[in-house]
Coordinates of C-alpha atoms and ligand atoms in Angstrom, one line a residue:
X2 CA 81.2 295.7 264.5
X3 CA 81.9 292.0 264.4
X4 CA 83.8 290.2 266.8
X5 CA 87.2 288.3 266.3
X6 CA 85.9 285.2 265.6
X7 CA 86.6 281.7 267.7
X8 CA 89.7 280.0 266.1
X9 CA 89.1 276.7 264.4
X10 CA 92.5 276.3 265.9
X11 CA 91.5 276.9 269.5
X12 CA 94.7 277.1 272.9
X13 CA 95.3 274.1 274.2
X14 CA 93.8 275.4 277.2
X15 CA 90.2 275.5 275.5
X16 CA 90.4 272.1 273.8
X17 CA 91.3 270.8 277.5
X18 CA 88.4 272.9 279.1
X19 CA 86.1 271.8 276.8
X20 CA 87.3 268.3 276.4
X21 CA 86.6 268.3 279.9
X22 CA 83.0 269.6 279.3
X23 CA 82.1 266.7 276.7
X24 CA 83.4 264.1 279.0
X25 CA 81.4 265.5 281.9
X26 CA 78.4 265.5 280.2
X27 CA 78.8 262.0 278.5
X28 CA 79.9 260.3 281.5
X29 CA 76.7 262.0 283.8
X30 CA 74.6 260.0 281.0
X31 CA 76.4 256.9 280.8
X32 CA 76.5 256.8 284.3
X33 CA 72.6 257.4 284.9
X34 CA 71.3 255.0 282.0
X35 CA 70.1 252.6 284.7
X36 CA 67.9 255.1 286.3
X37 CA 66.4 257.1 282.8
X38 CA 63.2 256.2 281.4
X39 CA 63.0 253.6 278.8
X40 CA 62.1 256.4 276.3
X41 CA 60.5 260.1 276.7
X42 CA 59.1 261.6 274.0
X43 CA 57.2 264.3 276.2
X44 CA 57.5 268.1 273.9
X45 CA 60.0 266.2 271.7
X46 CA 58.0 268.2 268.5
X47 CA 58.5 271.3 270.2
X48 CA 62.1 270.7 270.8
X49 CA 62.6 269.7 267.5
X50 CA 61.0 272.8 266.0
X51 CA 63.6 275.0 268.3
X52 CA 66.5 273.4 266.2
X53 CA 65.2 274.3 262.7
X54 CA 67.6 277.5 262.8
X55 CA 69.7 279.5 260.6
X56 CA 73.3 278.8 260.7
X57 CA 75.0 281.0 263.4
X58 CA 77.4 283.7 262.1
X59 CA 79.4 283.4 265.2
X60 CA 80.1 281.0 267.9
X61 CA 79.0 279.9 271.3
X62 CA 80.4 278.2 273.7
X63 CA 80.7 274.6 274.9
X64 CA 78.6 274.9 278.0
X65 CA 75.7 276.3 275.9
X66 CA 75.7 273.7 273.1
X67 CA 75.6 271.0 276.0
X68 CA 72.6 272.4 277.4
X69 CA 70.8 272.6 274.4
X70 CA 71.9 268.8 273.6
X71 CA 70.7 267.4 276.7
X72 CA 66.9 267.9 276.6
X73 CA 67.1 266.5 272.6
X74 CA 68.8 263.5 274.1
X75 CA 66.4 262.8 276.8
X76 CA 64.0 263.2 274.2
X77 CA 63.6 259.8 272.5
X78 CA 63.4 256.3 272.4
X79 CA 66.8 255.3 274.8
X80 CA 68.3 253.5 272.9
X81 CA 71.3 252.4 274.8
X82 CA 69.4 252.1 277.7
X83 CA 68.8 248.8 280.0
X84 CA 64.9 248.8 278.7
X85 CA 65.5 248.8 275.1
X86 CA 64.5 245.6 274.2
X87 CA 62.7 247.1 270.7
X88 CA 63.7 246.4 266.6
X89 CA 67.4 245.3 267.1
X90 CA 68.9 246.6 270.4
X91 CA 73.0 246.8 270.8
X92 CA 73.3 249.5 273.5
X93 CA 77.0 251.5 273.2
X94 CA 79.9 250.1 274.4
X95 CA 81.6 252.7 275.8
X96 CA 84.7 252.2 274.4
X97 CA 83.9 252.6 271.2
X98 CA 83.3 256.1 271.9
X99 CA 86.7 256.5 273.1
X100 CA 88.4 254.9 269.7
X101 CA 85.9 257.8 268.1
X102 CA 87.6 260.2 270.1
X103 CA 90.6 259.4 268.7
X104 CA 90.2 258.4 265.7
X105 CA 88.2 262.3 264.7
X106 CA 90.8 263.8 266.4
X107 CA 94.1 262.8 264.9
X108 CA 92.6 262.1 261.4
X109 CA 94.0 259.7 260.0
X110 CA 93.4 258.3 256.2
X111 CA 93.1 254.6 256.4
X112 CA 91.8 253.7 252.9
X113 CA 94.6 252.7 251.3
X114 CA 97.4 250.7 253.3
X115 CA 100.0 253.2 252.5
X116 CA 98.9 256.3 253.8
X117 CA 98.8 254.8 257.4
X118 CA 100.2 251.5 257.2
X119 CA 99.7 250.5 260.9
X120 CA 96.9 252.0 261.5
X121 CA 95.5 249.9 258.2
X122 CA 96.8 247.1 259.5
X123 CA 94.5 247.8 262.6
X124 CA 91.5 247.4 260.9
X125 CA 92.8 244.7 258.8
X126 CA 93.4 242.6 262.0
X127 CA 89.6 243.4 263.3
X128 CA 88.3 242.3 260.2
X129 CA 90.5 239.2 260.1
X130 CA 89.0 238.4 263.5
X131 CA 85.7 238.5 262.1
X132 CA 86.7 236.2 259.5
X133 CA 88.3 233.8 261.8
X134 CA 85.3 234.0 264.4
X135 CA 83.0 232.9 261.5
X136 CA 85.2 230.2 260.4
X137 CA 85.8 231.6 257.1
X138 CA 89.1 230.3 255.6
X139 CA 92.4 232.3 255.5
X140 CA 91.7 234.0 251.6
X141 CA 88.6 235.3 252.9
X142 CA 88.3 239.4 253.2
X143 CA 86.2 242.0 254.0
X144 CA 85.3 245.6 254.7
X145 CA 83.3 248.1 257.6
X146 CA 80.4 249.2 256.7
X147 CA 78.1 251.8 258.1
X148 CA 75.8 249.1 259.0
X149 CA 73.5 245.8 257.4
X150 CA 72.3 247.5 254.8
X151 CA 75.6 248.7 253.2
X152 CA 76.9 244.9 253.6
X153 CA 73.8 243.7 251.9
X154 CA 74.3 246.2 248.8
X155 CA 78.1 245.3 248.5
X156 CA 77.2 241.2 248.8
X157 CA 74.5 241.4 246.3
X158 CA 77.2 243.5 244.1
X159 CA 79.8 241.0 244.8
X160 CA 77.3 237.8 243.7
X161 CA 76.0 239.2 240.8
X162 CA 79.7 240.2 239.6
X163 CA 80.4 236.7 240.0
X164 CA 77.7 234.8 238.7
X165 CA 76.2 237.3 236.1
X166 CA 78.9 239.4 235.1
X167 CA 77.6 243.0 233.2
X168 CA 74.3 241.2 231.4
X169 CA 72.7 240.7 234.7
X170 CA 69.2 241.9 234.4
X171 CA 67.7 238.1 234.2
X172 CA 69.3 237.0 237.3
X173 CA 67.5 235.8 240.3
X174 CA 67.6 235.9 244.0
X175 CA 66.0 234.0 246.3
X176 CA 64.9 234.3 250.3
X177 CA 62.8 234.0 252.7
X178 CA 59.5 236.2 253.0
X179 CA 60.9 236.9 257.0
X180 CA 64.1 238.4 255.2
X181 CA 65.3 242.2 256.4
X182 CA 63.9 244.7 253.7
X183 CA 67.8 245.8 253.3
X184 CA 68.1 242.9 250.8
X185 CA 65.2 244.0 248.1
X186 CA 66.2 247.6 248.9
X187 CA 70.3 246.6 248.2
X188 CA 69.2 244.1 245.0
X189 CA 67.5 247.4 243.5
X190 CA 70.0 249.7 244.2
X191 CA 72.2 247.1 242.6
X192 CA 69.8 247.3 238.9
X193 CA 67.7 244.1 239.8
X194 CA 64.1 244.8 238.9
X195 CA 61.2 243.4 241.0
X196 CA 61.2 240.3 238.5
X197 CA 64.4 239.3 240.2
X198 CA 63.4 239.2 243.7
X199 CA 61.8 235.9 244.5
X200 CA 60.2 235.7 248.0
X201 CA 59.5 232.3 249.1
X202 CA 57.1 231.5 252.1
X203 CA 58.9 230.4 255.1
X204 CA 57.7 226.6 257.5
X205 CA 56.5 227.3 260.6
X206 CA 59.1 228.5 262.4
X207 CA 59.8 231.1 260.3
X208 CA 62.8 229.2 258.3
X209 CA 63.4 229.5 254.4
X210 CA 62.7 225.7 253.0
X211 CA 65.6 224.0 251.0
X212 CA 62.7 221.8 249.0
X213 CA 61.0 225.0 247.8
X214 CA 64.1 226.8 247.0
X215 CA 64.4 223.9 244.9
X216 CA 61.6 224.0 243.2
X217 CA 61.9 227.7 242.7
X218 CA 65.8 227.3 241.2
X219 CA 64.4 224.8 239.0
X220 CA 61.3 226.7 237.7
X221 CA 62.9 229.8 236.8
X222 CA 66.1 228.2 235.2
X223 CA 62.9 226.6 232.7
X224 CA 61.6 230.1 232.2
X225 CA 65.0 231.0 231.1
X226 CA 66.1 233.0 234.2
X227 CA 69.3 232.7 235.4
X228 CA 69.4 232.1 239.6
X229 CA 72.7 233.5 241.0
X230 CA 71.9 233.8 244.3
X231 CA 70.7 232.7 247.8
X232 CA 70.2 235.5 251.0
X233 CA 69.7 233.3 254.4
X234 CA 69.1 234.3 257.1
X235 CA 70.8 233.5 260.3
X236 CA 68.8 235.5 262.9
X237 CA 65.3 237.2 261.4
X238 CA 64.5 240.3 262.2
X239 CA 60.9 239.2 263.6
X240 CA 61.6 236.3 265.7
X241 CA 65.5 235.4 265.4
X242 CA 65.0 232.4 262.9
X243 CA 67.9 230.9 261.2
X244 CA 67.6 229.3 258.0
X245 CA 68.6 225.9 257.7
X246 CA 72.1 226.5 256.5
X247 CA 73.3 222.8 255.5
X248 CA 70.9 221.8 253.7
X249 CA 70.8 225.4 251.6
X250 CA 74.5 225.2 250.4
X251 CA 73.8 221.7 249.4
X252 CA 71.4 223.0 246.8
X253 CA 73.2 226.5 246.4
X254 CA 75.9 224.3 245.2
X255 CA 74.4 221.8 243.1
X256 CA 72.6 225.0 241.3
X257 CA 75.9 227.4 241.7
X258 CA 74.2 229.9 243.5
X259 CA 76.0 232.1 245.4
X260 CA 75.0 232.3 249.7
X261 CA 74.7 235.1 251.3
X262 CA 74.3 235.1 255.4
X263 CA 72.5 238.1 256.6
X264 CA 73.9 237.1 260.2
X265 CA 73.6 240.9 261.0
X266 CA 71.5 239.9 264.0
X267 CA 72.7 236.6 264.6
X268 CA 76.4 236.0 263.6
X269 CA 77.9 237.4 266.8
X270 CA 75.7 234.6 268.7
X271 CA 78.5 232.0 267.5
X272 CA 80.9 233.3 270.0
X273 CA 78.2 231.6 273.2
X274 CA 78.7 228.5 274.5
X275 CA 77.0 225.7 271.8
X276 CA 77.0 228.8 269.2
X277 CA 79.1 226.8 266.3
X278 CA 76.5 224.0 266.4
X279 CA 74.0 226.8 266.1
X280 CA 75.0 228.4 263.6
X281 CA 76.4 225.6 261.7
X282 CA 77.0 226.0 258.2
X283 CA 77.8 229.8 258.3
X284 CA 81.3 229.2 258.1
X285 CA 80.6 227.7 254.1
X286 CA 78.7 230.5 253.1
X287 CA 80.0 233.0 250.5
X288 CA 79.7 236.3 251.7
X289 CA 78.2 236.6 255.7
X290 CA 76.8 240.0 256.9
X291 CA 77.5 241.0 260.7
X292 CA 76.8 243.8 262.5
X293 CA 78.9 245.0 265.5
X294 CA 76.7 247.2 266.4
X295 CA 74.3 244.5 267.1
X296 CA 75.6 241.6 268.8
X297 CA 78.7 243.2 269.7
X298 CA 77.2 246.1 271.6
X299 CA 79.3 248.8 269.4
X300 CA 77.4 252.3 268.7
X301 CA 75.5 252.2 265.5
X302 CA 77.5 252.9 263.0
X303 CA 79.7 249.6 262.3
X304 CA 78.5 246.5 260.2
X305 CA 80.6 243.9 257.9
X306 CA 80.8 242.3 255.1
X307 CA 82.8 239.1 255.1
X308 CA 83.7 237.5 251.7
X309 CA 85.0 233.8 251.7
X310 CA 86.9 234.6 248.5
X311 CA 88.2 237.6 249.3
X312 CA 89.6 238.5 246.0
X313 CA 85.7 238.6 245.2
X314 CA 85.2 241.3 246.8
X315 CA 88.3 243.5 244.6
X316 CA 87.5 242.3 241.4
X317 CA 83.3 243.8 241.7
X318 CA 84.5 247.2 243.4
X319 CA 88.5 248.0 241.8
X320 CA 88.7 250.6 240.3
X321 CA 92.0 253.0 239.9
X322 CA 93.3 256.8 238.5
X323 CA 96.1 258.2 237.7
X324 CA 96.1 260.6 240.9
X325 CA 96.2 257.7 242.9
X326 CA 99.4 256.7 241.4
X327 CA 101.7 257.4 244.4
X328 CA 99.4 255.1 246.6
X329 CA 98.8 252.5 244.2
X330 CA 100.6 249.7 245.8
X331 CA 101.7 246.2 244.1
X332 CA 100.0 243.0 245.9
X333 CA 98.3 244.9 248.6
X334 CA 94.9 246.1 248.3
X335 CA 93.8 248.9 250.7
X336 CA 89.9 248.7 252.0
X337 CA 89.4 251.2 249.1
X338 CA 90.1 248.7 246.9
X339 CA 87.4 246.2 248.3
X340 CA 84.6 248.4 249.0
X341 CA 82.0 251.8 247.4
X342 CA 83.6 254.4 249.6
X343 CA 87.2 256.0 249.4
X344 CA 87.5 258.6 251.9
X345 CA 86.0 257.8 255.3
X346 CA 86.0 257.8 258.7
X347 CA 88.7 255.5 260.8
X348 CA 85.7 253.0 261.7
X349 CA 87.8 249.8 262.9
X350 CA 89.2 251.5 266.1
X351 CA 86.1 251.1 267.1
X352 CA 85.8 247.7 266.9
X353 CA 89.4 247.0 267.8
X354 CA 89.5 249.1 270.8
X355 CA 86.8 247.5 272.5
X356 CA 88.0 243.9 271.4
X357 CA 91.4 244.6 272.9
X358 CA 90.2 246.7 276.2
X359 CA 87.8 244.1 277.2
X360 CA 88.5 240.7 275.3
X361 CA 86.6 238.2 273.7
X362 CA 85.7 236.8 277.1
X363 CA 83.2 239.7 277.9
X364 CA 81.3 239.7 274.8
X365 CA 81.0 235.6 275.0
X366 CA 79.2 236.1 278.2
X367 CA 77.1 238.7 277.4
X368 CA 75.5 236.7 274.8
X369 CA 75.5 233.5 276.7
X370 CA 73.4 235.4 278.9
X371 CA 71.2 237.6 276.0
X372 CA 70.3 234.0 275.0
X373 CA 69.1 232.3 278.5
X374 CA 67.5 235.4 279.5
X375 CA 65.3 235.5 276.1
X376 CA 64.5 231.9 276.5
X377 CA 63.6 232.8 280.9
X378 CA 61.2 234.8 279.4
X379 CA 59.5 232.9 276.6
X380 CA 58.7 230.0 279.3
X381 CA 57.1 233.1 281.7
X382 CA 54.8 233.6 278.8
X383 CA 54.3 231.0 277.5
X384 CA 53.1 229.5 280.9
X385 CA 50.9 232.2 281.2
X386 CA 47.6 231.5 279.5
X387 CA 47.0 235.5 278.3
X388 CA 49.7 234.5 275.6
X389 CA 50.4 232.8 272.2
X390 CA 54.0 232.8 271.8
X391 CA 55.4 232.4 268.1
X392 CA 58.0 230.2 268.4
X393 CA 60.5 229.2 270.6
X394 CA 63.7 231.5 270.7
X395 CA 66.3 230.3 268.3
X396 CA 68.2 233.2 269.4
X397 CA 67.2 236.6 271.5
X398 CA 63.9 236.9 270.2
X399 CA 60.6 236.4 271.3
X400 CA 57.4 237.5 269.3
X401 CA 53.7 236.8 270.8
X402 CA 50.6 238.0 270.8
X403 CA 47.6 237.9 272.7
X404 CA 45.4 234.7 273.2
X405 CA 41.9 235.8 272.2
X406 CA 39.8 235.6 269.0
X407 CA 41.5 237.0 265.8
X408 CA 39.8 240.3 265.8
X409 CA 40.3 241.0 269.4
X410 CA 43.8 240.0 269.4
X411 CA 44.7 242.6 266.9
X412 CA 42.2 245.6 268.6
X413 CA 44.1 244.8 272.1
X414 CA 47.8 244.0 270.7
X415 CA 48.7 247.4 269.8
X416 CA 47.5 248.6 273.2
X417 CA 48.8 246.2 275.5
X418 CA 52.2 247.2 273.5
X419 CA 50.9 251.3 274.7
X420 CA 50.1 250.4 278.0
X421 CA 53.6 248.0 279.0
X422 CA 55.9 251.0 277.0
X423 CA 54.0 253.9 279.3
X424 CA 55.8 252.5 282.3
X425 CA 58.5 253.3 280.8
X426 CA 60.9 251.0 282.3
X427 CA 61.2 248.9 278.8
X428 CA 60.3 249.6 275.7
X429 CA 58.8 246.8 273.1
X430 CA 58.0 247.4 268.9
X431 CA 55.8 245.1 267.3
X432 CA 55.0 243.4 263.8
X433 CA 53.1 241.8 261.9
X434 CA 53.7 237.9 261.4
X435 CA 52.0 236.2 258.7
X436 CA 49.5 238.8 258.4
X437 CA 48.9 239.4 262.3
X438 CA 49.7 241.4 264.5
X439 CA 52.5 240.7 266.9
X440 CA 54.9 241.6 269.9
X441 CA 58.1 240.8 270.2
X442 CA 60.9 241.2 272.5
X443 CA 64.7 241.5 272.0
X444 CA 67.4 240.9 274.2
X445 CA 70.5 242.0 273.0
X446 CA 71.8 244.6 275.0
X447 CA 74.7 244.3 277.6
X448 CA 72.9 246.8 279.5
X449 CA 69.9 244.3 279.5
X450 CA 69.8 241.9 282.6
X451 CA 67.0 239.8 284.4
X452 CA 65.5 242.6 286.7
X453 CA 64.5 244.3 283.4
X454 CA 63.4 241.4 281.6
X455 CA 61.8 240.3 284.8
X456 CA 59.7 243.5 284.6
X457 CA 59.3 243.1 280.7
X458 CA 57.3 239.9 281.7
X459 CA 55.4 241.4 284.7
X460 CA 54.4 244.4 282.7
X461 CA 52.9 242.4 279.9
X462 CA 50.8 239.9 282.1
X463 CA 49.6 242.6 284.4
X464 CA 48.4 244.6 281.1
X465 CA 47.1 241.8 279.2
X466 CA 45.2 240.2 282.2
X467 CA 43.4 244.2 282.7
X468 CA 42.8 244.1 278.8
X469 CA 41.7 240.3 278.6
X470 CA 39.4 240.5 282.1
Ligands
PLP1541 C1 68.6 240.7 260.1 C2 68.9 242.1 259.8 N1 69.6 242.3 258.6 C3 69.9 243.6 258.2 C4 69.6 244.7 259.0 C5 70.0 246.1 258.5 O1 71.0 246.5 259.3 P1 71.3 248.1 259.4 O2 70.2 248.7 260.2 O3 72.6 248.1 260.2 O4 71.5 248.7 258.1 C6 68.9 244.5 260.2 C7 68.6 245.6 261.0 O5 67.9 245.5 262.1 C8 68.6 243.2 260.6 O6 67.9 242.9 261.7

């Protein structure tokens, strides 16, 4: 005989008790991030095996859902944890869970302006603060993303709408060989074949170079190509390089290319103290990816694309049917109208809320201090004769290796990166730079402070003196 089953519509007794449940067991992790391991992955196969399951004909409650949840959160890399200084750290502002919260739970549709006019207006307002924060004029517009990648496929969209219109499978991109894969991943998705992509080798600090885009522009307008656009990079992935902006809109121009920032890293860093100089130049650029849940701290989850001419961005995703008719609205354009996706989650309360609860002021300092701790630590090692470091930090990132002949360099690298991450009170990724081998570390988390970095750098020369002796 089967039971009456749970109510999708539960009393308002059992959403409060296990409303109450959920916040319990979110706030006990929060609250013990400082103290968890940098990453456990201890019987994480064997937990993951008891989740390939059948879908359950009835129900169970809260409680027992939240124990089963717990172990497969301990069990990974922690992300949002003080010791995550690995790929492109952001940690979780809390906050952002909250504007979740609410945003699932009343539902709202925010795709088009009408259906929740103030609500719209909410995220119109946190994207018009991005705008303004980059310096982009007031005609410039843009949309949430899921993340980077999504802002690269909708910029390469948007440039090759522009400057190729439908015949566009001659067009040509250019960027830097230390570019995020997102971009050649994005320019396929968006029909360009291999023959479009043109990778050009970067100087030595890791920096696309104006003279050889140039050269490049030049050689394939002669072969008949047709060059439409220009991806810097203001932040790289591997060691935080930004390209030199200036001088590549000075020859994006003369060539009418379109320039795309990927500042999905690096954009946010504008907001610390000298960041304008920094980052000087992003505020001409065409189209700019950012990525609050990078260098604002946000959950992952919430990137940007901002469009200097925003009606760009309307005229390479409009489209429009007849059962839209009743929202259809004259002048305005909802986010549906600027970006792929119609129905979605409510993602700019989570941008807004966190903006508004904390100000601007919190952030500014947080990154003020991601940037002096990264460049604390590049003089600790690069003092310390065990290490070649890279490059100087032009942002939050430093990527070394070990000092010792080439082949010994690479054996040892990718243990000295086992050895520092078994401690487990940070946790580093590595890469390969020009063909080697290399470690790097990011600070970018507001969880991040000097103790841990402090130990990043103790860690590493205590290993690599044991590995080098
Ligand atoms: C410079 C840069 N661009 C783009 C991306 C892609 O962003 P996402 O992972 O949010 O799609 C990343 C991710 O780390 C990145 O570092």
């Amino acid at each position: 005989m089967s039971r009456t089953p749970r109510p999708l519509e539960p009393e308002p007794a059992q959403l409060e008790a296990e409303t109450r449940a959920v916040a319990d067991f979110v706030l006990e992790h929060v609250c013990t991030l400082d103290r968890q391991p940098s990453f456990d992955l201890d019987g994480a196969e064997t937990l993951r095996a008891s989740f390939r399951e059948p879908v359950p004909e009835e129900g169970r409650p809260i409680e027992a859902l939240l124990a089963r949840l717990g172990p497969a959160i301990a069990k990974s890399y922690n992300t949002a944890g003080p010791g995550y200084l690995a790929y492109i750290p952001g940690g979780g502002v809390y906050a952002s869970a909250l504007a979740d919260l609410v945003a699932a739970a009343t539902n709202r549709y925010v795709g088009v302006t009408g259906a929740a006019p103030a609500l719209a207006q909410i995220e119109e307002t946190a994207v018009r603060w991005l705008c303004t924060l980059m310096g982009l004029p007031a005609g410039s517009r843009g949309i949430l993303t899921s993340g980077g990648s999504l802002s690269s496929f909708s910029a390469i969209v948007t440039a090759r709408h522009e400057r190729l219109g439908e015949d566009f499978t001659n067009g040509t991109m250019y960027f830097s060989d230390q570019t995020h894969y997102c971009v050649t991943k994005s320019a396929r998705l968006a029909g360009f074949p291999r023959a479009s992509l043109r990778a050009l080798p970067p100087d030595a600090r890791y920096r696309l170079v104006p003279r050889a885009l140039e050269e490049a522009i030049r050689e394939d307008r002669a072969r008949g190509r047709r060059p439409f656009l220009v991806v810097a990079n203001v932040g790289t992935t591997n060691t935080g390089a930004i390209d030199p902006l200036p001088e590549i809109l000075q020859v994006a121009r003369e060539h009418g290319l379109w320039v795309h920032a990927d500042a999905a890293y690096g954009g946010f860093f504008r907001l610390a103290p000298g960041g304008g100089a920094l980052l000087r130049g992003i505020e001409e650029c065409d189209s700019i990816t950012l990525d609050p849940h990078k260098g604002l701290f946000l959950p992952y989850g919430l990137g940007a694309l901002l469009v200097r001419d925003g009606s760009a961005l309307a005229r390479a995703h409009g489209e429009s049917a007849s059962y839209v008719q009743d929202v259809a609205e004259e002048g305005s354009l909802g986010s549906a109208d600027l970006s792929p996706e119609l129905s979605r989650d409510f993602r700019g309360l989570r941008l807004w809320l966190p903006l508004m609860l904390h100000g601007l002021s919190a952030f500014r300092e947080q990154l003020a201090e991601k940037l002096a701790l990264a460049r604390w630590f590049y003089e600790e090692l690069r003092a310390d004769p065990s290490f070649e470091v890279l490059d100087e930090p032009q942002l939050s990132i430093v990527a070394f290796r070990l000092r010792a002949p080439e082949a010994k360099a690479e054996s040892l690298g990718p243990e000295l990166q086992r050895r520092v991450n078994a401690r487990r009170r940070v946790f580093l990724s590595s890469t390969r730079i020009g063909g080697r081998y290399a470690l790097r570390v990011c600070v970018l988390s507001f969880r991040t402070h000097e103790d841990r970095v402090r130990d990043a750098a103790q860690a590493l020369k205590d290993e690599a003196r044991a590995l080098l002796a």
